[in-house]
mmCIF file of C-alpha atoms in Angstrom:
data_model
loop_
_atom_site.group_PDB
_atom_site.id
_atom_site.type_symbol
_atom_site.label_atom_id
_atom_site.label_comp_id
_atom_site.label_asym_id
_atom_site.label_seq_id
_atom_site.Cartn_x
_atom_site.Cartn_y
_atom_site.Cartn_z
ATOM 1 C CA UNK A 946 97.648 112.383 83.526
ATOM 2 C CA UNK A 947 94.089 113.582 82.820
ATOM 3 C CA UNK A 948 94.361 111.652 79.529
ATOM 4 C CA UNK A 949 95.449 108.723 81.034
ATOM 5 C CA UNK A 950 92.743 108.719 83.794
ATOM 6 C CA UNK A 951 90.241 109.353 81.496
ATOM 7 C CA UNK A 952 91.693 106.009 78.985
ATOM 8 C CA UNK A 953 92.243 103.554 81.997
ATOM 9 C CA UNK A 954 88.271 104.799 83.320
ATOM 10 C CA UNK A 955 86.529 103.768 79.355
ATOM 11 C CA UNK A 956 88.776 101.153 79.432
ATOM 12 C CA UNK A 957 86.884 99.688 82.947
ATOM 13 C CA UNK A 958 83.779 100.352 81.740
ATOM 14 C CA UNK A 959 84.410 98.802 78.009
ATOM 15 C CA UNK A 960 86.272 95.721 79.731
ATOM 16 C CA UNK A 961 82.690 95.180 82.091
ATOM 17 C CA UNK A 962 80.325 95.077 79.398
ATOM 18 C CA UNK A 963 81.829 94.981 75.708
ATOM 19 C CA UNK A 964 84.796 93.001 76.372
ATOM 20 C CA UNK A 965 83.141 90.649 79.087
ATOM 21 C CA UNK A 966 80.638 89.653 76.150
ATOM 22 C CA UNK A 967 83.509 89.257 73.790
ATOM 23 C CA UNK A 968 85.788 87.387 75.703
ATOM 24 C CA UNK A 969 83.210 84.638 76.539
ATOM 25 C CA UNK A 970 81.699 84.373 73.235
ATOM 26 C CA UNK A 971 85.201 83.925 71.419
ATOM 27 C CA UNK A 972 86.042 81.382 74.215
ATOM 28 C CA UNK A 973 83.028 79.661 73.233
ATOM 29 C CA UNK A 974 82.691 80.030 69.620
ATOM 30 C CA UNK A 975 86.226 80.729 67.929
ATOM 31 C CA UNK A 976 88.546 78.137 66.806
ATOM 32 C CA UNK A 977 91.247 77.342 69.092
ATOM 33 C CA UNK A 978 94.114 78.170 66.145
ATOM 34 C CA UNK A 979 92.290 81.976 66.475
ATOM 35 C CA UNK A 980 92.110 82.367 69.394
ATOM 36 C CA UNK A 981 95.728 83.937 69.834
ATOM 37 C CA UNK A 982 95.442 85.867 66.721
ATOM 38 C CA UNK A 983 91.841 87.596 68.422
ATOM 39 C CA UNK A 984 93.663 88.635 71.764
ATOM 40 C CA UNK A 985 96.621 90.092 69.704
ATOM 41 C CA UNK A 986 94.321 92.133 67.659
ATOM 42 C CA UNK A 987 93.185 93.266 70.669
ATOM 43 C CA UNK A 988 95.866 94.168 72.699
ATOM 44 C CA UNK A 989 97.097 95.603 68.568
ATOM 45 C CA UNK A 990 94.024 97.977 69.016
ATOM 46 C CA UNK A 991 94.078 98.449 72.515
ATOM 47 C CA UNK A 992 97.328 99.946 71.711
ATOM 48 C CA UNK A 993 96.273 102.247 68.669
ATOM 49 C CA UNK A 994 93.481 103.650 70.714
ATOM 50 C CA UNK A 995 95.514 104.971 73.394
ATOM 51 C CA UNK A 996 97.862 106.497 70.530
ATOM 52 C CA UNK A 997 94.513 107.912 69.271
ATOM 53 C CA UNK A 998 94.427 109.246 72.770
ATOM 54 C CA UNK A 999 97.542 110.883 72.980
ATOM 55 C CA UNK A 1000 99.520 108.392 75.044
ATOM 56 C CA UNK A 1001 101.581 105.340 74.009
ATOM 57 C CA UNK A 1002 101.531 102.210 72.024
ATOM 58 C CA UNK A 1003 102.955 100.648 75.059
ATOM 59 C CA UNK A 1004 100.115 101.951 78.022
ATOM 60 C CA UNK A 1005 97.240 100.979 75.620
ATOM 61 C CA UNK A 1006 98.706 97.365 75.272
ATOM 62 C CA UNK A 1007 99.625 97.280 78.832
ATOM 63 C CA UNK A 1008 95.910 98.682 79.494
ATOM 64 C CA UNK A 1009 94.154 95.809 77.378
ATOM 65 C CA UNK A 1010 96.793 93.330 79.320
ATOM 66 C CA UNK A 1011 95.135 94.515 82.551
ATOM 67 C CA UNK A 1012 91.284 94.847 81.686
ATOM 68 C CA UNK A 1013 91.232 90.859 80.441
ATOM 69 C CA UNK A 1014 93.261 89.832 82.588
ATOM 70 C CA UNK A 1015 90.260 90.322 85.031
ATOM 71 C CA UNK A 1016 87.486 89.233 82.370
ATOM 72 C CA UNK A 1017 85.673 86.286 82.358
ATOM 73 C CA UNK A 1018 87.875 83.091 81.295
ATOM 74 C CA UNK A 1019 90.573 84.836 81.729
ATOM 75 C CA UNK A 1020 92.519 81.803 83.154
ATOM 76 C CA UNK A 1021 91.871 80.273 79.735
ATOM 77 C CA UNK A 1022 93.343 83.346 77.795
ATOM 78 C CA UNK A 1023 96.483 83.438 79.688
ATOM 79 C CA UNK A 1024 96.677 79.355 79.104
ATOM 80 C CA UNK A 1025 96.154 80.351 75.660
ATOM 81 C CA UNK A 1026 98.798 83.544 75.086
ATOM 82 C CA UNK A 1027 101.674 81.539 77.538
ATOM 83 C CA UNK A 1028 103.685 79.909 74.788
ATOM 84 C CA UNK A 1029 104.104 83.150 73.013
ATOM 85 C CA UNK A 1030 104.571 85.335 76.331
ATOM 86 C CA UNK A 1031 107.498 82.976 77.167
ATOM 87 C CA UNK A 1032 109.057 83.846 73.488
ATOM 88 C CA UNK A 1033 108.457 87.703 74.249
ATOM 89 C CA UNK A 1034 109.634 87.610 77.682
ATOM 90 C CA UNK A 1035 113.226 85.592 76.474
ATOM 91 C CA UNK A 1036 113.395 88.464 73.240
ATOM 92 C CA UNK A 1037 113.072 91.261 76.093
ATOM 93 C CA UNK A 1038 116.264 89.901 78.006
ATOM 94 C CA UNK A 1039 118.923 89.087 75.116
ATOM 95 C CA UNK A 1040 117.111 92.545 73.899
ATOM 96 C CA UNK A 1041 118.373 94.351 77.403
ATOM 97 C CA UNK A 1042 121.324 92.477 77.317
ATOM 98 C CA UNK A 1043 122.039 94.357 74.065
ATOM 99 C CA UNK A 1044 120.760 97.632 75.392
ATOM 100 C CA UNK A 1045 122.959 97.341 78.452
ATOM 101 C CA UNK A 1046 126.366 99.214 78.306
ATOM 102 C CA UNK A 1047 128.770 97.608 81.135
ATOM 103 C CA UNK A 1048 131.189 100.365 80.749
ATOM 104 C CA UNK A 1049 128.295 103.167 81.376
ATOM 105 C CA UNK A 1050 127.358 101.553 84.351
ATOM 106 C CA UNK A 1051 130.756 101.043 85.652
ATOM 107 C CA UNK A 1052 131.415 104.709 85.562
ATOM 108 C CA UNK A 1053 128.542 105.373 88.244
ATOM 109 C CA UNK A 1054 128.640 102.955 90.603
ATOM 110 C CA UNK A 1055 127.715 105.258 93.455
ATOM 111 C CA UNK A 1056 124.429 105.991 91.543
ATOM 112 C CA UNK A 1057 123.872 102.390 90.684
ATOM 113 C CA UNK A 1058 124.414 101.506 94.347
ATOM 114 C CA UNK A 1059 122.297 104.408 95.663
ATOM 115 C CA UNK A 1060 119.689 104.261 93.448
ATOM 116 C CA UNK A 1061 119.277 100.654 93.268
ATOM 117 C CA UNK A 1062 119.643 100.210 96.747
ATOM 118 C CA UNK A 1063 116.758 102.622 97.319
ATOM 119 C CA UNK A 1064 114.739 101.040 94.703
ATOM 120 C CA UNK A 1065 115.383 96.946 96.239
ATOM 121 C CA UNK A 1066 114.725 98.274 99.703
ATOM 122 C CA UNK A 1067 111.664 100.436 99.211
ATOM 123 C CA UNK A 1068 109.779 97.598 97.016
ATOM 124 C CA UNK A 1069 110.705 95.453 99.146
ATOM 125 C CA UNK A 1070 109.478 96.963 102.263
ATOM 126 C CA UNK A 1071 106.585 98.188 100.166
ATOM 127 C CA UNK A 1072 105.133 94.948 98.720
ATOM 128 C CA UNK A 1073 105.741 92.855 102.206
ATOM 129 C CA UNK A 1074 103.687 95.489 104.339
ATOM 130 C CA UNK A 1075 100.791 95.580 101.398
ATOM 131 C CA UNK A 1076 101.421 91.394 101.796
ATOM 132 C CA UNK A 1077 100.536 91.667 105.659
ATOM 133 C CA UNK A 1078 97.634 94.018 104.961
ATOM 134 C CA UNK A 1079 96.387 91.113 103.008
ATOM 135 C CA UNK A 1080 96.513 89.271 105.702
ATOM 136 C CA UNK A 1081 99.273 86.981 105.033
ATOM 137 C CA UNK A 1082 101.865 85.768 107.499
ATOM 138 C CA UNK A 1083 104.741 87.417 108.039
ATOM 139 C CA UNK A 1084 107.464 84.949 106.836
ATOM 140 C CA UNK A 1085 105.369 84.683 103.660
ATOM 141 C CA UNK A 1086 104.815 88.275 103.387
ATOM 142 C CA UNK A 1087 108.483 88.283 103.308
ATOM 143 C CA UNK A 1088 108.804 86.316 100.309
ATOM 144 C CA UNK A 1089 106.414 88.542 98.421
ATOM 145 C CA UNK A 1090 108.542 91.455 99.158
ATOM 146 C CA UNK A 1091 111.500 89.562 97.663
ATOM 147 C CA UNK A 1092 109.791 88.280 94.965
ATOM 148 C CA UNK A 1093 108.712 91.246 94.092
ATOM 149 C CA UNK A 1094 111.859 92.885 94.303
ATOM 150 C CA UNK A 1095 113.125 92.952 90.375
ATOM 151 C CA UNK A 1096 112.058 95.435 87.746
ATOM 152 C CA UNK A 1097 110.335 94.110 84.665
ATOM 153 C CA UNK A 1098 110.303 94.688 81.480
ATOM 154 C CA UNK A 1099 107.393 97.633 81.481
ATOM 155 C CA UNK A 1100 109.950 99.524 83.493
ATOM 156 C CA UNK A 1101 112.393 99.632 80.322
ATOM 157 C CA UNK A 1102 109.243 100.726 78.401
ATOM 158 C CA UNK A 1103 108.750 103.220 80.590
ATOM 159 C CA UNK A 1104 113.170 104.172 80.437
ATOM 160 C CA UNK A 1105 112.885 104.170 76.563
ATOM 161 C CA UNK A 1106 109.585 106.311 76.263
ATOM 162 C CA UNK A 1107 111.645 108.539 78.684
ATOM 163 C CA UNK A 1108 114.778 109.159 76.592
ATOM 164 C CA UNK A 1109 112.549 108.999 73.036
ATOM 165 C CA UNK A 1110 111.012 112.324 74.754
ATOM 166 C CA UNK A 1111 114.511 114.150 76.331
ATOM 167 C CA UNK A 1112 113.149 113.599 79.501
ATOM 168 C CA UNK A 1113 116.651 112.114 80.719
ATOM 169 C CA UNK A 1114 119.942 111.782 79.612
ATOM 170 C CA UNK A 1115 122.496 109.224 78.297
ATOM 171 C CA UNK A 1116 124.055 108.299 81.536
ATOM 172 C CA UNK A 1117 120.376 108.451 83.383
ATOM 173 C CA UNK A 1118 119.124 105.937 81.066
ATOM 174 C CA UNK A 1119 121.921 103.194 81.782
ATOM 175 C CA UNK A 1120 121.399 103.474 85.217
ATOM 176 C CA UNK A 1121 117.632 103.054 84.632
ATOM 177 C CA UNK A 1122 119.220 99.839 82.718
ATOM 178 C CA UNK A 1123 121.388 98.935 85.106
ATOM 179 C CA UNK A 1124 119.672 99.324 87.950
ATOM 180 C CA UNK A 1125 116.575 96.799 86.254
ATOM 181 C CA UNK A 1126 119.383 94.338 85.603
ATOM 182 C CA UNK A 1127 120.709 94.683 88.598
ATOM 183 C CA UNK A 1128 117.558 93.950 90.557
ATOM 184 C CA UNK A 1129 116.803 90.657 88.776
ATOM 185 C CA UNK A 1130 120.162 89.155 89.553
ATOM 186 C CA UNK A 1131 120.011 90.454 93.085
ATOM 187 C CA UNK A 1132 115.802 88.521 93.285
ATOM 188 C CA UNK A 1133 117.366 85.648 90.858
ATOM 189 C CA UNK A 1134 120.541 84.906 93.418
ATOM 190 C CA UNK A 1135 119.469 86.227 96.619
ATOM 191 C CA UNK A 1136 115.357 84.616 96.322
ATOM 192 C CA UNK A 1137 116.510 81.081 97.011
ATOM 193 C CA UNK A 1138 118.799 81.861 100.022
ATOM 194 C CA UNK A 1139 116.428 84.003 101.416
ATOM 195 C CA UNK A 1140 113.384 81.280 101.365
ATOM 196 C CA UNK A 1141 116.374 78.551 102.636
ATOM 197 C CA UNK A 1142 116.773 80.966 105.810
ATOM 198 C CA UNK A 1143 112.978 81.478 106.539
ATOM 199 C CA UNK A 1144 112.455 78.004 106.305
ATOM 200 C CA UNK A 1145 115.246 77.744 108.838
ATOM 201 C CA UNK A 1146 113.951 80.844 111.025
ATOM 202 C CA UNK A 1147 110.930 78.714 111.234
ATOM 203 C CA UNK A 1148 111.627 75.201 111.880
ATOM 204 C CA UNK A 1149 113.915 76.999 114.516
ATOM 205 C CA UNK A 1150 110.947 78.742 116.400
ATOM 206 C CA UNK A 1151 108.817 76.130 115.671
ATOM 207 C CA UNK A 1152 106.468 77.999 113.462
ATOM 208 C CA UNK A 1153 107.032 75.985 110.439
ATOM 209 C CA UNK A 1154 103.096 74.997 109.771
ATOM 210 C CA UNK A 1155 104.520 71.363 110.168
ATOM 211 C CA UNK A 1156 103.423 71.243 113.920
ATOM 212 C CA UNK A 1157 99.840 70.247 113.583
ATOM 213 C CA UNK A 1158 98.686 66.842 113.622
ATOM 214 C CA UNK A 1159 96.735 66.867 110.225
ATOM 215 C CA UNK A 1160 97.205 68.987 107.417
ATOM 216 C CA UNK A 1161 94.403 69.312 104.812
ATOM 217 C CA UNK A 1162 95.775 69.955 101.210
ATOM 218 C CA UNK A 1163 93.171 72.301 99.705
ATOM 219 C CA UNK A 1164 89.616 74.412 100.722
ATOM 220 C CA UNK A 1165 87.296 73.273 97.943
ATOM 221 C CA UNK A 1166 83.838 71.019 98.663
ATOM 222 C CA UNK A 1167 85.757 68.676 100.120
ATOM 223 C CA UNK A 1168 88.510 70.269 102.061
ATOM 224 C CA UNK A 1169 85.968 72.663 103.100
ATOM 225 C CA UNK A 1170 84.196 69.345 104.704
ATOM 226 C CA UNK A 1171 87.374 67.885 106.155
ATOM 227 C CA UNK A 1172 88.236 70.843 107.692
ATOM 228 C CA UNK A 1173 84.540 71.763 109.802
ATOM 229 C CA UNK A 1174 84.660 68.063 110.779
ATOM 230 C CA UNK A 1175 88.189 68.122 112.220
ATOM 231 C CA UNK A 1176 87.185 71.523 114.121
ATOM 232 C CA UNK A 1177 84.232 69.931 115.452
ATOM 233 C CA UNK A 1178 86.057 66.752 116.384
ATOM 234 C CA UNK A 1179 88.852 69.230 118.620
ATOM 235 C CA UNK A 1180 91.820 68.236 116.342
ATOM 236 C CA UNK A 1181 94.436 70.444 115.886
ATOM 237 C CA UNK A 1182 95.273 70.901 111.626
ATOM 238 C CA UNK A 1183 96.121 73.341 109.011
ATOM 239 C CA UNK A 1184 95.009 74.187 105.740
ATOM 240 C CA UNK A 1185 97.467 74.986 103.025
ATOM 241 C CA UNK A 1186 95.512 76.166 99.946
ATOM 242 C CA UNK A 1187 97.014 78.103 96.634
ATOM 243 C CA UNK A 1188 94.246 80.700 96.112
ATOM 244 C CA UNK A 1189 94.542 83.506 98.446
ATOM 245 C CA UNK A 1190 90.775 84.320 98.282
ATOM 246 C CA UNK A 1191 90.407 80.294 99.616
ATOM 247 C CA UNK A 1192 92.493 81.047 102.389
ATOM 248 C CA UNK A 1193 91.224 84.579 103.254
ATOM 249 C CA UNK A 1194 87.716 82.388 103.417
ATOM 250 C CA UNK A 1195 88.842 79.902 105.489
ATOM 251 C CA UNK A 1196 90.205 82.325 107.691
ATOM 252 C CA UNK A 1197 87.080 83.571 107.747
ATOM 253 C CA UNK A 1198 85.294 80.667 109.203
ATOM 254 C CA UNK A 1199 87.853 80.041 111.944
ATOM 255 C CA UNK A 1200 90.519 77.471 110.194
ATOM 256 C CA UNK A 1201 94.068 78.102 110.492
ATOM 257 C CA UNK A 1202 94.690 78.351 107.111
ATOM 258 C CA UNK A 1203 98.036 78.960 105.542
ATOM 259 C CA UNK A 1204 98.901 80.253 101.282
ATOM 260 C CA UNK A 1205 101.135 77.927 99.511
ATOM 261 C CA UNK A 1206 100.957 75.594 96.303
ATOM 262 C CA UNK A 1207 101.536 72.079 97.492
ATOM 263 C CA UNK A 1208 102.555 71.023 93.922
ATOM 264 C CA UNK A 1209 105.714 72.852 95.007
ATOM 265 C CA UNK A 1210 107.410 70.282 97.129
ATOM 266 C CA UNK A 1211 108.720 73.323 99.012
ATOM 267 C CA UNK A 1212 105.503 73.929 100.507
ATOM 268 C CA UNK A 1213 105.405 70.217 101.304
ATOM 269 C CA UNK A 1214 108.627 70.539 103.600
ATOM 270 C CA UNK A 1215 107.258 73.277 105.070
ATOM 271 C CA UNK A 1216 104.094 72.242 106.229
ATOM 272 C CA UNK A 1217 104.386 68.151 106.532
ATOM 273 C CA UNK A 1218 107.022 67.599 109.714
ATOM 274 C CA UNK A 1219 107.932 64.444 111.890
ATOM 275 C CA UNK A 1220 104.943 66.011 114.121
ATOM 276 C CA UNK A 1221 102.314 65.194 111.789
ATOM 277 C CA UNK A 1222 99.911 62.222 111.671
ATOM 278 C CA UNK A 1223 98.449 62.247 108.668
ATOM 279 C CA UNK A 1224 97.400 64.705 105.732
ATOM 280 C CA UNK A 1225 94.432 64.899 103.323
ATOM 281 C CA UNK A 1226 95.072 65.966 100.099
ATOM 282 C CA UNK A 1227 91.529 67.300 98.748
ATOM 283 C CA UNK A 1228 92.631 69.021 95.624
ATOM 284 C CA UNK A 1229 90.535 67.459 92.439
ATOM 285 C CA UNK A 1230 93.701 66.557 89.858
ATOM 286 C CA UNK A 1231 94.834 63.314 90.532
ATOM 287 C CA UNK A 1232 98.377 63.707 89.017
ATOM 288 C CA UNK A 1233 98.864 66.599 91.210
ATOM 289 C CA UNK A 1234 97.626 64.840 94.332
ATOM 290 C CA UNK A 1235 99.992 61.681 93.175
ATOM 291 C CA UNK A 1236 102.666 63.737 92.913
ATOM 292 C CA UNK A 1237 101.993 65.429 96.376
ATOM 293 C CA UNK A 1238 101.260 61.738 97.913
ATOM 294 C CA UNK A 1239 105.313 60.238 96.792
ATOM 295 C CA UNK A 1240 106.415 63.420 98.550
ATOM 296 C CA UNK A 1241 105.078 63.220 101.576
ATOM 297 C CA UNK A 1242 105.451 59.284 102.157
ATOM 298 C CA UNK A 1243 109.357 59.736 100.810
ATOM 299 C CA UNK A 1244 110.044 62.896 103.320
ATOM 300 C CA UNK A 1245 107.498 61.412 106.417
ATOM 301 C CA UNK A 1246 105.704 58.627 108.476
ATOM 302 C CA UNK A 1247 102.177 60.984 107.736
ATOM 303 C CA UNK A 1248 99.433 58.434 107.099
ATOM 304 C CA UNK A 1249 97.490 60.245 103.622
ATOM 305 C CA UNK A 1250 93.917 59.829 102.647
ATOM 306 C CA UNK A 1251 94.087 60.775 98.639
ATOM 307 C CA UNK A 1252 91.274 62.148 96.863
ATOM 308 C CA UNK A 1253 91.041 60.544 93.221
ATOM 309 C CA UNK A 1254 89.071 62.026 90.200
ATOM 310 C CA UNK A 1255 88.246 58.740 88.639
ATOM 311 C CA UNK A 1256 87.877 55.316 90.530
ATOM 312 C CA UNK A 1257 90.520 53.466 88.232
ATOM 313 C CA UNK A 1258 92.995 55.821 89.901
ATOM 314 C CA UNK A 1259 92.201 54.387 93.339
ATOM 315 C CA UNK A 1260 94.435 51.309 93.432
ATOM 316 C CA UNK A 1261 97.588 52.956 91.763
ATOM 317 C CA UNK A 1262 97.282 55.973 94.610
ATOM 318 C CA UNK A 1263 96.543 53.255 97.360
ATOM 319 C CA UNK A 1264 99.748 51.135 95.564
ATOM 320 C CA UNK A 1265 102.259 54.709 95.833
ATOM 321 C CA UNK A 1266 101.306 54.431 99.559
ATOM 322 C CA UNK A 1267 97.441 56.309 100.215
ATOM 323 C CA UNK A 1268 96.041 54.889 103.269
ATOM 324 C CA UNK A 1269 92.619 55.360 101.147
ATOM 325 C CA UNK A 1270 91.998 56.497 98.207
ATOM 326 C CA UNK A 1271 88.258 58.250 97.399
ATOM 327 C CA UNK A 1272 85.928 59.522 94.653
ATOM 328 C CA UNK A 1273 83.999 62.006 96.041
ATOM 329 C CA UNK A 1274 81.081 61.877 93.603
ATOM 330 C CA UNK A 1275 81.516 58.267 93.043
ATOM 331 C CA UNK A 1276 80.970 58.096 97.644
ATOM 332 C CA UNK A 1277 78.048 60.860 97.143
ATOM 333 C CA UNK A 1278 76.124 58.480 94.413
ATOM 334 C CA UNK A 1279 76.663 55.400 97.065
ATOM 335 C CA UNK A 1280 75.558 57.802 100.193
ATOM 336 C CA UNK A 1281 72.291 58.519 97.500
ATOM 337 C CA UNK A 1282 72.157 54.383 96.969
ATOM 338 C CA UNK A 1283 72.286 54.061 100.635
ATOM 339 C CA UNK A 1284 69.258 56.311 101.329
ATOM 340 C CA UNK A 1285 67.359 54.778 99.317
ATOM 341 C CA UNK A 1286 67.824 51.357 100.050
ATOM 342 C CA UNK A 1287 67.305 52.779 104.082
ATOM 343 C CA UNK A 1288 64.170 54.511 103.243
ATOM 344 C CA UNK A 1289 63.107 51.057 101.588
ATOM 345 C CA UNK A 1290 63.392 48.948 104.954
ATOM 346 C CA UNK A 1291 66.761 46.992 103.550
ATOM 347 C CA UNK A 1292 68.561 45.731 106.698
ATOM 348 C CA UNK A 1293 71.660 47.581 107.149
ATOM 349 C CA UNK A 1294 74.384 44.569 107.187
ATOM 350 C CA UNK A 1295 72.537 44.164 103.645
ATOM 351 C CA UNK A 1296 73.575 47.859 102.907
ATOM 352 C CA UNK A 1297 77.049 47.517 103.679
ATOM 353 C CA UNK A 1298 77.489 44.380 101.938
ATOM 354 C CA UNK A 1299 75.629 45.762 98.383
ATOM 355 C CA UNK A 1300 77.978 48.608 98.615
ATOM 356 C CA UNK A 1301 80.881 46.682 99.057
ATOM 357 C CA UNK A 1302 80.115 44.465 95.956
ATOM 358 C CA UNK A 1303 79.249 47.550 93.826
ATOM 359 C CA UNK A 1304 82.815 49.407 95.284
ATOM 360 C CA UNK A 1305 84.491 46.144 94.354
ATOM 361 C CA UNK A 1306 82.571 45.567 90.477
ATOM 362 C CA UNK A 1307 83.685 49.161 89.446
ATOM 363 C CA UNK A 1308 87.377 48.799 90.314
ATOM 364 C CA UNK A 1309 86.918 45.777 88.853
ATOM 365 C CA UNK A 1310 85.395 47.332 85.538
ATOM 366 C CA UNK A 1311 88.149 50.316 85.830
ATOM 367 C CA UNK A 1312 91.113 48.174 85.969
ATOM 368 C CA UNK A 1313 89.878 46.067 82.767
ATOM 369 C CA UNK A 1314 90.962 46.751 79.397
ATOM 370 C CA UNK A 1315 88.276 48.714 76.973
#
């Protein structure tokens, strides 16, 4: 334990200074078809050192795993490792499949249904109250305990590292097996009836986030905006934003503010009802925010005001039913126009009209062929 302490502590300090520098200056400098073959040398050595250290191949990978995982760009590593972490993840289940001995596990079943039980209950009971410390509701806190309900893969690292040292025997280690495989089907077959009855335990009491009258799609810039000016104007709305440390914020400054990824069209259902009026989708992808748009207009009578990252997106997003359709920088460089021509005496029907010609030349310009 001492070792490991002392490994996970260097490997803090090494992934704030050494690796930080590292990580950013392959991300800048490396070509992309190295990239994978950098971070695999260093989970590789990662995973030597903590041999050197008198622990496992497996903590000293899983260590490494962790420390970049919070380095800078790290969003951009996992992008980059994805393709081949799908390949690994599909090799560890036909590899447990293998590993898994149905007749083993048949003749225990009051130990598989003990100890699994124990296991499902007490992670999920565990992860939903560390959920609500977080500050998350409780019906979502729910699905974060069942979520995180299943065993992974480090856990039959962990079973195999066991029996490779006699720490357990033959029939302990396929109920370690069967108790992990048992725990994914349970989170793969009981995840989707359990968010189909929360959804209904909340459209039921009403506390479905679909009861406000606007719902704001994101807590950027521009969310951020939408949201102070609809708390200053006294109308009710609720902002549903992916990043937890968005919503925590929000929270923060007095907005109801709900955690959910609207690209799911779950989340949609949830928070867009017959009770709201319209919804704002601030989010800067335009795809995304297309995408969210067809939902909402095919599931509701909610006017939406689109946010577009490139003005020859406006017309299609107005076309797939946007009441309007903006470019926030493209606005901010008019607002700057509009100063200026202010500051300069220009009568303000004169204004409105130069921005309207300029607003209609660049859609023009967009829509034309290059």
């Amino acid at each position: 334990v001492l070792r490991a302490a002392a490994f996970v502590a260097v490997a803090l300090v090494l992934g704030a200074t050494v690796l930080h520098r590292l990580v950013l200056r392959l991300l800048e400098h490396a070509p992309g078809e190295a990239l994978f073959g950098a971070f695999a040398a260093l989970a590789l050595v990662a995973a030597w050192l903590g041999y050197l250290a008198g622990l496992s191949f497996e903590f000293g990978a899983f260590i490494a795993g962790a420390v970049v995982s919070e380095a800078a760009g790290s969003r951009m590593v996992q992008s980059i490792v994805a393709p081949f972490r799908a390949i690994f993840v599909s090799l560890f289940f036909v590899s447990m499949g293998m590993l898994l001995d149905p007749r083993a596990i048949a003749a225990q079943p009051v130990a598989l249904a003990a100890f699994g039980g124990a296991l499902v209950v007490t992670r999920f009971i565990g992860w939903a109250l560390l959920a609500r410390l977080a500050r998350i509701d409780r019906s979502s806190a729910l699905l974060v305990g069942a979520a995180m309900v299943p065993l992974g893969e480090f856990n039959v690292v962990l079973a195999n590292a066991a029996q490779a040292a006699s720490r357990h025997s033959d029939a302990e280690y396929d109920l370690l097996l069967g108790v992990t495989f048992v725990s994914i089907g349970l989170a793969t077959l009981g995840g989707p009836a359990a968010n189909a009855l929360l959804r209904r335990v909340r459209q039921a009491s009403g506390s479905d986030g679909a009861g406000e009258r606007v719902v704001v799609i994101g807590f950027g810039r521009v969310g951020r905006a939408v949201a102070d000016v609809l708390q200053r104007s006294g109308i009710a709305f609720t902002v549903v934003e992916r990043s937890f440390a968005s919503v925590r914020g929000a929270r923060q400054l007095g907005y109801p503010a709900a955690m959910g990824d609207a690209s799911d069209p779950a989340v949609i259902d949830r928070f867009v009802g017959s009770r709201t009026q319209m919804v704002a989708v601030t989010t800067p992808e335009t795809e995304t925010n297309a995408a969210i748009l067809r939902r909402v207009r095919a599931r509701s009578t909610a006017i939406v005001i689109v946010r577009a990252s490139l003005v020859g997106d406006l017309d299609q997003l107005v076309a797939d039913g946007a009441r309007e359709a903006i470019v926030p920088e493209a606005e901010g460089a008019l607002a700057v126009a509009a100063a200026t021509l202010e500051a300069l005496g220009t009568p303000a029907e004169r204004i409105d009209k130069a921005l309207a010609d300029h607003r209609a030349r660049v859609r023009s310009s967009a829509k034309s062929p290059r």
